[in-house]
Amino acid sequence: MHHPGKSLTKRLAWRLSVLQTLTLVATIAALTWSLINARASYIDDAVSKTILRSLVVEGGTLRLDDDRDMAMLLTKSPGLWFVAADEQGRHLQYGHIPAAYASFVAALPSLEASEIHSSEPPYVMTMRLAVDERDGDRVHVMVGGVPLSGPAVLVARIAFYLGWRIGLPLVLLTLIAVPWIIHRAMAGVGRVARQAGEIDIADRGARLEDGAVPRELQPLVRAFNTALARLAEGYDARDRFLTDAAHELRAPIAILEARLEALPPGDSRTRLLTDLARLANIAEQLLDLQRLGRQPDTLSVLDLVALAREVSSDVAPLVLDAGYELAMDAPDHPVKIVGDRLSLSRALTNLIQNAIVHAGGKGLIHVEVHDDGVLQVSDQGPGIPREERARVFTPFYRLQPSSVGTGLGLHLVQEIVARHGGDIRVTDAPGGGARFRIRLPSA
């Protein structure tokens, strides 16, 4: 079962985002540590913002609007003082201003945002100056005398300032840019994956393109190519062994056949000759498989009708001796296909021999050729169960272990058809039995 793995793009993007967030937190902590003084006091930024929001111009003067937040601030901070001035000369003063700041009042419209932190209780010298833009004018407010916040206020202000101005855009950029960058960098991986999916074991020299993937993945591709090379060597060694074994079997089989022929006729001699023929057939089919894998493609235009008639004539004595009838139906005109005459003749012969072995020793073996390049061989035997039809093409697989078949004939047929770019299927024949249907490319 295929289990999809975790996305490298998502994992990397989220890990970079977490790393950037941690880096930002560390930066905020370091910046706060460098700026903060444990003895210093701070006026909350919300105080100056509340005052600025409540200021209105009416009758050419500044005044405090009936603002709920401002009313709460005045109630909670009886010692509050502030001075507000705009650059049009309007001025508003509230509370008792410390003498040290009295000289700032006249120059207030020319002062920018700033803070003064007193270091000793009761922190009466702590002051904050804020500026607000409104309707083309700038309003300046100097405030003090309110309950003070400790160092935590500075931490919150720095975190807020850096968080949404730097941290948030950086994380969003990472979540968008990193997947795109990884997708571009990993484009070659998809091409190599397609190459791997198209590898045919018959193509022993097939290799993946290691230069198409990033350097970090090249060792994996090279290891895969090395595994392919070892696999090809193993298949070559297996092919050589099977070929040599089949060749070596030929001599003792021929000698044994000559000695059996010299025996007096009888049931034992007949059974031994039958078993020997089966052994010889296995050796020949092994050689056919090896030759099929090694011989170059010698495809040419040929007449499927003529080929089927030739093979049917050759095997007719075997069919009749086994107790069957043989029939062939084909068009009166040639059916041109592209193929190799010898291997296709072997395939059709194997199908007819398979029917002889498995059809029960009676009935009709029917060979058909159709105009669209379809070749069919049907029998009237017990047929092949639907669940077994895909397995009958497996080497050395037999429906009945006691069968005299070799288990290689149908596998050889499938290999021959595949090399011709065709396909083979097993269906039920009309009236019972098995039907093998081969479709070959037309010329």
CSV table of C-alpha atoms in Angstrom, one decimal:
chain,number,residue,atom,x,y,z
A,1,MET,CA,0.0,0.0,0.0
A,2,HIS,CA,1.3,3.4,-0.9
A,3,HIS,CA,1.7,5.8,2.1
A,4,PRO,CA,2.2,9.4,1.0
A,5,GLY,CA,5.2,10.9,2.9
A,6,LYS,CA,5.3,14.3,4.5
A,7,SER,CA,5.8,17.3,2.1
A,8,LEU,CA,9.4,18.5,2.1
A,9,THR,CA,8.2,22.0,1.0
A,10,LYS,CA,5.7,22.4,3.8
A,11,ARG,CA,8.1,21.0,6.4
A,12,LEU,CA,10.9,23.4,5.3
A,13,ALA,CA,8.6,26.4,5.0
A,14,TRP,CA,7.1,25.9,8.5
A,15,ARG,CA,10.5,25.2,10.1
A,16,LEU,CA,11.9,28.3,8.5
A,17,SER,CA,8.9,30.3,9.8
A,18,VAL,CA,9.4,28.9,13.3
A,19,LEU,CA,13.1,29.6,13.1
A,20,GLN,CA,12.4,33.2,12.0
A,21,THR,CA,9.9,33.7,14.7
A,22,LEU,CA,12.4,32.4,17.3
A,23,THR,CA,15.1,34.7,15.9
A,24,LEU,CA,12.7,37.6,16.1
A,25,VAL,CA,11.9,36.8,19.7
A,26,ALA,CA,15.6,36.6,20.5
A,27,THR,CA,16.1,39.9,18.7
A,28,ILE,CA,13.4,41.6,20.7
A,29,ALA,CA,14.8,40.2,24.0
A,30,ALA,CA,18.3,41.3,23.1
A,31,LEU,CA,17.1,44.8,22.0
A,32,THR,CA,15.0,45.1,25.1
A,33,TRP,CA,17.9,44.1,27.3
A,34,SER,CA,20.2,46.6,25.7
A,35,LEU,CA,17.6,49.5,26.1
A,36,ILE,CA,16.0,48.7,29.4
A,37,ASN,CA,17.0,49.9,32.8
A,38,ALA,CA,15.4,48.2,35.8
A,39,ARG,CA,15.2,51.4,37.7
A,40,ALA,CA,13.5,53.4,34.9
A,41,SER,CA,9.8,54.1,34.6
A,42,TYR,CA,7.6,54.3,31.5
A,43,ILE,CA,4.4,56.0,30.6
A,44,ASP,CA,2.1,53.7,28.7
A,45,ASP,CA,1.7,54.7,25.0
A,46,ALA,CA,-2.1,54.3,25.4
A,47,VAL,CA,-2.2,57.4,27.7
A,48,SER,CA,-0.9,59.8,25.1
A,49,LYS,CA,-3.1,58.1,22.4
A,50,THR,CA,-6.2,58.6,24.6
A,51,ILE,CA,-5.5,62.3,25.1
A,52,LEU,CA,-4.8,62.8,21.3
A,53,ARG,CA,-8.1,61.1,20.4
A,54,SER,CA,-10.1,63.3,22.8
A,55,LEU,CA,-8.7,66.6,21.5
A,56,VAL,CA,-11.0,68.6,19.2
A,57,VAL,CA,-10.7,72.1,17.7
A,58,GLU,CA,-13.7,74.3,18.5
A,59,GLY,CA,-14.0,78.0,18.1
A,60,GLY,CA,-10.4,78.4,17.2
A,61,THR,CA,-9.2,76.6,20.4
A,62,LEU,CA,-8.3,73.1,21.5
A,63,ARG,CA,-10.5,71.4,24.0
A,64,LEU,CA,-11.2,67.9,25.4
A,65,ASP,CA,-14.2,66.1,23.9
A,66,ASP,CA,-16.6,64.2,26.1
A,67,ASP,CA,-14.8,61.0,25.5
A,68,ARG,CA,-15.4,57.9,27.7
A,69,ASP,CA,-11.8,56.7,27.6
A,70,MET,CA,-10.6,60.2,28.6
A,71,ALA,CA,-13.1,60.4,31.4
A,72,MET,CA,-11.8,57.0,32.8
A,73,LEU,CA,-8.2,58.2,32.5
A,74,LEU,CA,-8.9,61.4,34.4
A,75,THR,CA,-10.7,59.3,37.1
A,76,LYS,CA,-7.9,56.8,37.5
A,77,SER,CA,-5.1,59.4,37.3
A,78,PRO,CA,-5.8,62.4,39.6
A,79,GLY,CA,-2.2,63.5,39.2
A,80,LEU,CA,-2.4,63.6,35.4
A,81,TRP,CA,-0.9,66.6,33.7
A,82,PHE,CA,-0.5,67.3,30.0
A,83,VAL,CA,0.1,70.1,27.6
A,84,ALA,CA,-1.3,70.0,24.0
A,85,ALA,CA,-0.4,72.3,21.2
A,86,ASP,CA,-0.8,72.3,17.4
A,87,GLU,CA,1.3,74.1,14.8
A,88,GLN,CA,-1.5,76.7,14.3
A,89,GLY,CA,-0.8,78.2,17.7
A,90,ARG,CA,-3.7,76.6,19.5
A,91,HIS,CA,-2.9,75.4,23.1
A,92,LEU,CA,-4.5,73.4,25.9
A,93,GLN,CA,-3.0,72.7,29.3
A,94,TYR,CA,-4.3,70.4,32.1
A,95,GLY,CA,-3.1,69.7,35.6
A,96,HIS,CA,0.0,70.9,37.4
A,97,ILE,CA,3.1,70.9,35.1
A,98,PRO,CA,6.4,70.3,36.9
A,99,ALA,CA,8.6,73.4,36.9
A,100,ALA,CA,11.3,71.6,35.0
A,101,TYR,CA,9.0,71.2,32.0
A,102,ALA,CA,7.5,74.7,32.1
A,103,SER,CA,10.1,75.9,29.6
A,104,PHE,CA,9.0,73.1,27.1
A,105,VAL,CA,5.5,74.5,26.8
A,106,ALA,CA,6.4,77.3,24.4
A,107,ALA,CA,8.6,75.1,22.3
A,108,LEU,CA,6.2,72.2,22.3
A,109,PRO,CA,5.0,72.6,18.6
A,110,SER,CA,8.7,72.2,17.5
A,111,LEU,CA,9.4,69.0,19.6
A,112,GLU,CA,9.1,65.5,18.2
A,113,ALA,CA,8.1,62.3,19.9
A,114,SER,CA,10.4,61.5,22.8
A,115,GLU,CA,10.5,60.2,26.4
A,116,ILE,CA,12.1,61.0,29.7
A,117,HIS,CA,12.5,58.3,32.3
A,118,SER,CA,13.1,59.1,36.0
A,119,SER,CA,14.9,56.5,38.0
A,120,GLU,CA,13.8,57.2,41.5
A,121,PRO,CA,10.3,57.1,43.1
A,122,PRO,CA,7.9,58.8,42.9
A,123,TYR,CA,9.0,59.2,39.3
A,124,VAL,CA,7.5,62.6,39.0
A,125,MET,CA,9.9,63.5,36.2
A,126,THR,CA,8.8,60.7,33.9
A,127,MET,CA,7.4,62.3,30.8
A,128,ARG,CA,6.2,61.2,27.4
A,129,LEU,CA,5.8,63.4,24.3
A,130,ALA,CA,3.7,62.2,21.4
A,131,VAL,CA,2.7,63.7,18.0
A,132,ASP,CA,-0.4,63.0,15.9
A,133,GLU,CA,-1.2,63.9,12.3
A,134,ARG,CA,-4.7,65.2,11.6
A,135,ASP,CA,-6.3,67.2,8.8
A,136,GLY,CA,-3.0,68.5,7.5
A,137,ASP,CA,-2.0,69.7,11.0
A,138,ARG,CA,0.2,68.1,13.7
A,139,VAL,CA,-0.8,68.0,17.3
A,140,HIS,CA,1.9,67.6,20.0
A,141,VAL,CA,1.1,66.4,23.5
A,142,MET,CA,3.4,66.3,26.5
A,143,VAL,CA,2.1,64.2,29.4
A,144,GLY,CA,3.0,63.0,32.8
A,145,GLY,CA,1.8,62.3,36.3
A,146,VAL,CA,0.0,59.0,35.5
A,147,PRO,CA,0.5,55.6,37.0
A,148,LEU,CA,3.6,54.2,35.5
A,149,SER,CA,4.3,50.9,33.8
A,150,GLY,CA,7.5,48.9,34.3
A,151,PRO,CA,9.9,47.3,31.8
A,152,ALA,CA,7.2,45.0,30.5
A,153,VAL,CA,5.7,48.0,28.6
A,154,LEU,CA,8.9,48.4,26.7
A,155,VAL,CA,9.0,44.7,25.8
A,156,ALA,CA,5.4,44.9,24.6
A,157,ARG,CA,6.0,48.0,22.5
A,158,ILE,CA,9.2,46.6,20.9
A,159,ALA,CA,7.5,43.3,20.2
A,160,PHE,CA,4.5,45.0,18.6
A,161,TYR,CA,6.6,47.3,16.5
A,162,LEU,CA,8.9,44.6,15.2
A,163,GLY,CA,6.3,41.9,15.1
A,164,TRP,CA,3.9,43.2,12.5
A,165,ARG,CA,6.4,45.4,10.6
A,166,ILE,CA,9.2,42.7,10.3
A,167,GLY,CA,8.1,39.3,11.7
A,168,LEU,CA,4.7,38.9,10.0
A,169,PRO,CA,5.9,40.0,6.5
A,170,LEU,CA,8.9,37.8,6.8
A,171,VAL,CA,6.8,34.7,7.8
A,172,LEU,CA,4.3,35.3,5.0
A,173,LEU,CA,7.1,35.8,2.5
A,174,THR,CA,8.7,32.5,3.7
A,175,LEU,CA,5.4,30.6,3.3
A,176,ILE,CA,5.0,31.9,-0.3
A,177,ALA,CA,8.6,32.1,-1.5
A,178,VAL,CA,10.1,28.9,0.0
A,179,PRO,CA,7.6,26.5,-1.7
A,180,TRP,CA,8.2,28.3,-5.1
A,181,ILE,CA,12.0,28.1,-4.6
A,182,ILE,CA,11.9,24.5,-3.6
A,183,HIS,CA,9.6,23.6,-6.5
A,184,ARG,CA,12.0,25.2,-8.9
A,185,ALA,CA,15.0,23.5,-7.3
A,186,MET,CA,13.3,20.1,-7.3
A,187,ALA,CA,12.0,20.3,-10.9
A,188,GLY,CA,14.7,17.8,-12.0
A,189,VAL,CA,13.4,15.3,-9.4
A,190,GLY,CA,10.1,14.9,-11.3
A,191,ARG,CA,12.0,14.3,-14.5
A,192,VAL,CA,14.2,11.6,-12.9
A,193,ALA,CA,11.1,10.1,-11.3
A,194,ARG,CA,9.5,9.8,-14.7
A,195,GLN,CA,12.7,8.2,-16.0
A,196,ALA,CA,12.6,5.6,-13.2
A,197,GLY,CA,8.9,4.9,-13.9
A,198,GLU,CA,9.7,4.2,-17.6
A,199,ILE,CA,12.6,1.8,-16.9
A,200,ASP,CA,12.1,-1.5,-18.6
A,201,ILE,CA,14.0,-4.5,-17.2
A,202,ALA,CA,14.6,-5.6,-20.7
A,203,ASP,CA,16.7,-2.4,-21.3
A,204,ARG,CA,19.7,-3.4,-19.2
A,205,GLY,CA,21.5,-0.2,-19.9
A,206,ALA,CA,18.8,2.2,-18.6
A,207,ARG,CA,20.1,4.7,-16.1
A,208,LEU,CA,18.8,7.8,-14.3
A,209,GLU,CA,20.1,11.3,-15.1
A,210,ASP,CA,21.9,12.3,-11.9
A,211,GLY,CA,22.8,15.8,-13.1
A,212,ALA,CA,19.1,16.7,-13.2
A,213,VAL,CA,18.7,16.7,-9.4
A,214,PRO,CA,20.2,18.9,-6.7
A,215,ARG,CA,23.6,17.9,-5.5
A,216,GLU,CA,22.2,16.6,-2.2
A,217,LEU,CA,20.1,14.1,-4.0
A,218,GLN,CA,22.8,13.0,-6.5
A,219,PRO,CA,24.2,10.2,-4.2
A,220,LEU,CA,20.7,8.7,-4.0
A,221,VAL,CA,20.4,8.7,-7.8
A,222,ARG,CA,23.9,7.2,-8.2
A,223,ALA,CA,23.1,4.5,-5.7
A,224,PHE,CA,20.0,3.7,-7.7
A,225,ASN,CA,22.0,3.5,-10.9
A,226,THR,CA,24.5,1.2,-9.2
A,227,ALA,CA,21.6,-1.0,-8.0
A,228,LEU,CA,20.3,-1.1,-11.6
A,229,ALA,CA,23.8,-2.1,-12.9
A,230,ARG,CA,24.0,-4.9,-10.3
A,231,LEU,CA,20.5,-6.0,-11.2
A,232,ALA,CA,21.4,-6.1,-14.9
A,233,GLU,CA,24.5,-8.2,-14.1
A,234,GLY,CA,22.3,-10.6,-12.1
A,235,TYR,CA,19.8,-11.0,-15.0
A,236,ASP,CA,22.7,-11.5,-17.4
A,237,ALA,CA,24.2,-14.2,-15.2
A,238,ARG,CA,20.7,-15.8,-14.9
A,239,ASP,CA,20.2,-15.8,-18.7
A,240,ARG,CA,23.6,-17.3,-19.3
A,241,PHE,CA,22.9,-20.0,-16.8
A,242,LEU,CA,19.6,-20.9,-18.3
A,243,THR,CA,21.0,-20.9,-21.8
A,244,ASP,CA,23.9,-23.0,-20.8
A,245,ALA,CA,21.7,-25.4,-18.9
A,246,ALA,CA,19.3,-25.8,-21.8
A,247,HIS,CA,22.2,-26.4,-24.2
A,248,GLU,CA,23.8,-28.9,-21.8
A,249,LEU,CA,20.4,-30.8,-21.5
A,250,ARG,CA,20.2,-31.3,-25.2
A,251,ALA,CA,22.9,-33.9,-25.4
A,252,PRO,CA,21.8,-36.2,-22.6
A,253,ILE,CA,18.2,-35.8,-23.8
A,254,ALA,CA,19.2,-36.9,-27.3
A,255,ILE,CA,21.2,-39.9,-26.0
A,256,LEU,CA,18.4,-40.9,-23.7
A,257,GLU,CA,15.9,-40.7,-26.5
A,258,ALA,CA,18.0,-42.9,-28.7
A,259,ARG,CA,18.3,-45.5,-26.0
A,260,LEU,CA,14.5,-45.4,-25.3
A,261,GLU,CA,13.8,-45.9,-29.0
A,262,ALA,CA,15.9,-49.1,-28.9
A,263,LEU,CA,13.7,-50.6,-26.1
A,264,PRO,CA,10.9,-53.0,-27.0
A,265,PRO,CA,7.5,-51.4,-27.6
A,266,GLY,CA,5.3,-51.3,-24.5
A,267,ASP,CA,3.5,-49.0,-22.0
A,268,SER,CA,6.7,-48.2,-20.0
A,269,ARG,CA,8.6,-47.2,-23.2
A,270,THR,CA,5.7,-45.0,-24.2
A,271,ARG,CA,5.5,-43.2,-20.8
A,272,LEU,CA,9.2,-42.7,-20.8
A,273,LEU,CA,9.2,-41.2,-24.2
A,274,THR,CA,6.3,-38.9,-23.3
A,275,ASP,CA,8.2,-37.7,-20.2
A,276,LEU,CA,11.4,-37.2,-22.2
A,277,ALA,CA,9.4,-35.2,-24.8
A,278,ARG,CA,8.2,-33.0,-22.0
A,279,LEU,CA,11.7,-32.5,-20.7
A,280,ALA,CA,13.0,-31.7,-24.2
A,281,ASN,CA,10.1,-29.2,-24.7
A,282,ILE,CA,11.1,-27.4,-21.4
A,283,ALA,CA,14.7,-27.1,-22.6
A,284,GLU,CA,13.6,-25.8,-26.0
A,285,GLN,CA,11.2,-23.2,-24.4
A,286,LEU,CA,14.0,-22.0,-22.1
A,287,LEU,CA,16.2,-21.5,-25.2
A,288,ASP,CA,13.3,-19.7,-26.9
A,289,LEU,CA,13.0,-17.3,-24.0
A,290,GLN,CA,16.7,-16.6,-23.9
A,291,ARG,CA,16.8,-16.1,-27.7
A,292,LEU,CA,13.8,-13.9,-27.6
A,293,GLY,CA,15.5,-11.6,-25.1
A,294,ARG,CA,18.8,-11.4,-27.0
A,295,GLN,CA,17.9,-11.4,-30.6
A,296,PRO,CA,17.5,-8.0,-32.3
A,297,ASP,CA,14.1,-6.9,-33.5
A,298,THR,CA,13.6,-8.3,-37.1
A,299,LEU,CA,10.1,-7.0,-37.7
A,300,SER,CA,8.7,-6.9,-41.2
A,301,VAL,CA,5.4,-6.8,-42.9
A,302,LEU,CA,3.8,-10.2,-43.1
A,303,ASP,CA,0.5,-11.9,-43.8
A,304,LEU,CA,-1.1,-13.2,-40.6
A,305,VAL,CA,-3.5,-15.4,-42.6
A,306,ALA,CA,-0.6,-17.2,-44.4
A,307,LEU,CA,1.3,-17.6,-41.1
A,308,ALA,CA,-1.8,-19.1,-39.3
A,309,ARG,CA,-2.4,-21.5,-42.2
A,310,GLU,CA,1.2,-22.6,-42.2
A,311,VAL,CA,1.3,-23.3,-38.5
A,312,SER,CA,-2.1,-25.0,-38.5
A,313,SER,CA,-0.9,-27.3,-41.3
A,314,ASP,CA,2.3,-28.2,-39.3
A,315,VAL,CA,0.5,-29.0,-36.1
A,316,ALA,CA,-2.6,-30.7,-37.6
A,317,PRO,CA,-1.1,-34.2,-37.2
A,318,LEU,CA,-0.5,-33.6,-33.5
A,319,VAL,CA,-4.0,-32.3,-33.0
A,320,LEU,CA,-5.6,-35.2,-34.8
A,321,ASP,CA,-3.4,-37.8,-33.0
A,322,ALA,CA,-4.5,-36.3,-29.6
A,323,GLY,CA,-8.1,-36.9,-30.5
A,324,TYR,CA,-9.2,-33.3,-31.5
A,325,GLU,CA,-10.5,-31.7,-34.6
A,326,LEU,CA,-8.8,-28.6,-36.0
A,327,ALA,CA,-10.6,-25.8,-37.8
A,328,MET,CA,-9.4,-22.5,-39.1
A,329,ASP,CA,-11.4,-19.4,-40.2
A,330,ALA,CA,-9.6,-16.5,-41.9
A,331,PRO,CA,-10.4,-13.8,-44.5
A,332,ASP,CA,-9.8,-14.7,-48.2
A,333,HIS,CA,-7.5,-11.7,-48.5
A,334,PRO,CA,-4.1,-11.1,-46.7
A,335,VAL,CA,-4.1,-9.4,-43.2
A,336,LYS,CA,-1.0,-7.4,-43.0
A,337,ILE,CA,0.8,-7.0,-39.7
A,338,VAL,CA,4.3,-6.0,-38.5
A,339,GLY,CA,6.1,-8.8,-36.8
A,340,ASP,CA,8.7,-11.5,-36.7
A,341,ARG,CA,7.6,-14.6,-38.5
A,342,LEU,CA,9.6,-17.2,-36.5
A,343,SER,CA,8.6,-15.9,-33.0
A,344,LEU,CA,4.9,-15.4,-34.0
A,345,SER,CA,4.8,-19.0,-35.4
A,346,ARG,CA,6.2,-20.2,-32.1
A,347,ALA,CA,3.6,-18.3,-30.2
A,348,LEU,CA,0.7,-19.8,-32.3
A,349,THR,CA,2.2,-23.3,-32.0
A,350,ASN,CA,2.4,-22.9,-28.2
A,351,LEU,CA,-1.3,-21.8,-28.0
A,352,ILE,CA,-2.4,-24.9,-30.0
A,353,GLN,CA,-0.1,-27.2,-28.0
A,354,ASN,CA,-1.6,-25.7,-24.8
A,355,ALA,CA,-5.1,-26.5,-26.1
A,356,ILE,CA,-4.0,-30.1,-26.9
A,357,VAL,CA,-2.7,-30.5,-23.3
A,358,HIS,CA,-5.6,-28.9,-21.4
A,359,ALA,CA,-8.8,-29.3,-23.4
A,360,GLY,CA,-9.5,-32.9,-22.3
A,361,GLY,CA,-8.6,-34.9,-25.4
A,362,LYS,CA,-11.7,-34.2,-27.4
A,363,GLY,CA,-13.6,-31.4,-29.1
A,364,LEU,CA,-12.6,-28.7,-31.6
A,365,ILE,CA,-9.5,-26.5,-31.6
A,366,HIS,CA,-10.5,-23.4,-33.5
A,367,VAL,CA,-8.0,-20.9,-35.0
A,368,GLU,CA,-9.4,-17.6,-36.2
A,369,VAL,CA,-7.8,-14.6,-38.0
A,370,HIS,CA,-9.6,-11.3,-38.2
A,371,ASP,CA,-9.2,-8.3,-40.4
A,372,ASP,CA,-8.0,-6.0,-37.5
A,373,GLY,CA,-5.0,-8.1,-36.7
A,374,VAL,CA,-6.6,-10.3,-34.1
A,375,LEU,CA,-5.6,-13.9,-33.8
A,376,GLN,CA,-7.7,-16.3,-31.7
A,377,VAL,CA,-7.3,-19.9,-30.5
A,378,SER,CA,-10.3,-21.6,-28.9
A,379,ASP,CA,-11.0,-25.0,-27.4
A,380,GLN,CA,-13.9,-26.9,-25.9
A,381,GLY,CA,-12.2,-27.9,-22.7
A,382,PRO,CA,-13.1,-27.0,-19.1
A,383,GLY,CA,-11.8,-23.4,-19.6
A,384,ILE,CA,-9.8,-21.2,-17.2
A,385,PRO,CA,-11.4,-19.8,-14.0
A,386,ARG,CA,-11.6,-16.0,-14.1
A,387,GLU,CA,-9.4,-15.6,-11.0
A,388,GLU,CA,-6.6,-17.7,-12.6
A,389,ARG,CA,-6.5,-16.0,-16.0
A,390,ALA,CA,-3.8,-13.5,-15.1
A,391,ARG,CA,-1.6,-16.1,-13.4
A,392,VAL,CA,-1.5,-18.6,-16.3
A,393,PHE,CA,1.1,-16.4,-18.0
A,394,THR,CA,3.5,-16.7,-14.9
A,395,PRO,CA,6.5,-18.9,-15.7
A,396,PHE,CA,6.1,-22.5,-14.5
A,397,TYR,CA,2.6,-21.9,-13.2
A,398,ARG,CA,0.1,-24.6,-13.9
A,399,LEU,CA,-3.6,-24.8,-13.1
A,400,GLN,CA,-3.3,-28.4,-12.2
A,401,PRO,CA,0.0,-29.5,-10.6
A,402,SER,CA,-0.4,-33.0,-12.2
A,403,SER,CA,-0.7,-31.5,-15.7
A,404,VAL,CA,1.9,-32.6,-18.3
A,405,GLY,CA,2.3,-29.0,-19.3
A,406,THR,CA,5.6,-27.2,-18.7
A,407,GLY,CA,4.2,-23.9,-17.4
A,408,LEU,CA,6.5,-22.0,-19.9
A,409,GLY,CA,4.5,-22.0,-23.1
A,410,LEU,CA,2.0,-19.3,-22.2
A,411,HIS,CA,4.7,-17.1,-20.7
A,412,LEU,CA,6.7,-17.4,-23.9
A,413,VAL,CA,3.6,-16.4,-25.9
A,414,GLN,CA,3.0,-13.3,-23.7
A,415,GLU,CA,6.7,-12.3,-24.1
A,416,ILE,CA,6.5,-12.6,-27.9
A,417,VAL,CA,3.2,-10.6,-28.1
A,418,ALA,CA,4.6,-7.9,-25.8
A,419,ARG,CA,7.7,-7.5,-28.0
A,420,HIS,CA,5.4,-7.0,-30.9
A,421,GLY,CA,3.5,-4.2,-29.1
A,422,GLY,CA,0.4,-6.3,-28.8
A,423,ASP,CA,-1.7,-7.8,-26.0
A,424,ILE,CA,-3.1,-11.2,-25.2
A,425,ARG,CA,-6.2,-12.0,-23.2
A,426,VAL,CA,-8.0,-15.1,-21.9
A,427,THR,CA,-11.8,-15.2,-22.2
A,428,ASP,CA,-14.5,-17.9,-22.3
A,429,ALA,CA,-15.1,-19.6,-25.7
A,430,PRO,CA,-18.6,-19.8,-27.0
A,431,GLY,CA,-20.1,-23.0,-25.7
A,432,GLY,CA,-17.4,-23.4,-23.0
A,433,GLY,CA,-13.7,-23.7,-23.1
A,434,ALA,CA,-10.9,-21.2,-23.2
A,435,ARG,CA,-10.2,-18.6,-25.8
A,436,PHE,CA,-6.8,-16.9,-26.2
A,437,ARG,CA,-7.1,-13.6,-28.1
A,438,ILE,CA,-4.0,-11.9,-29.5
A,439,ARG,CA,-4.2,-8.4,-30.9
A,440,LEU,CA,-1.2,-7.3,-33.1
A,441,PRO,CA,-0.4,-3.9,-34.7
A,442,SER,CA,-1.6,-3.6,-38.2
A,443,ALA,CA,0.9,-2.8,-41.0
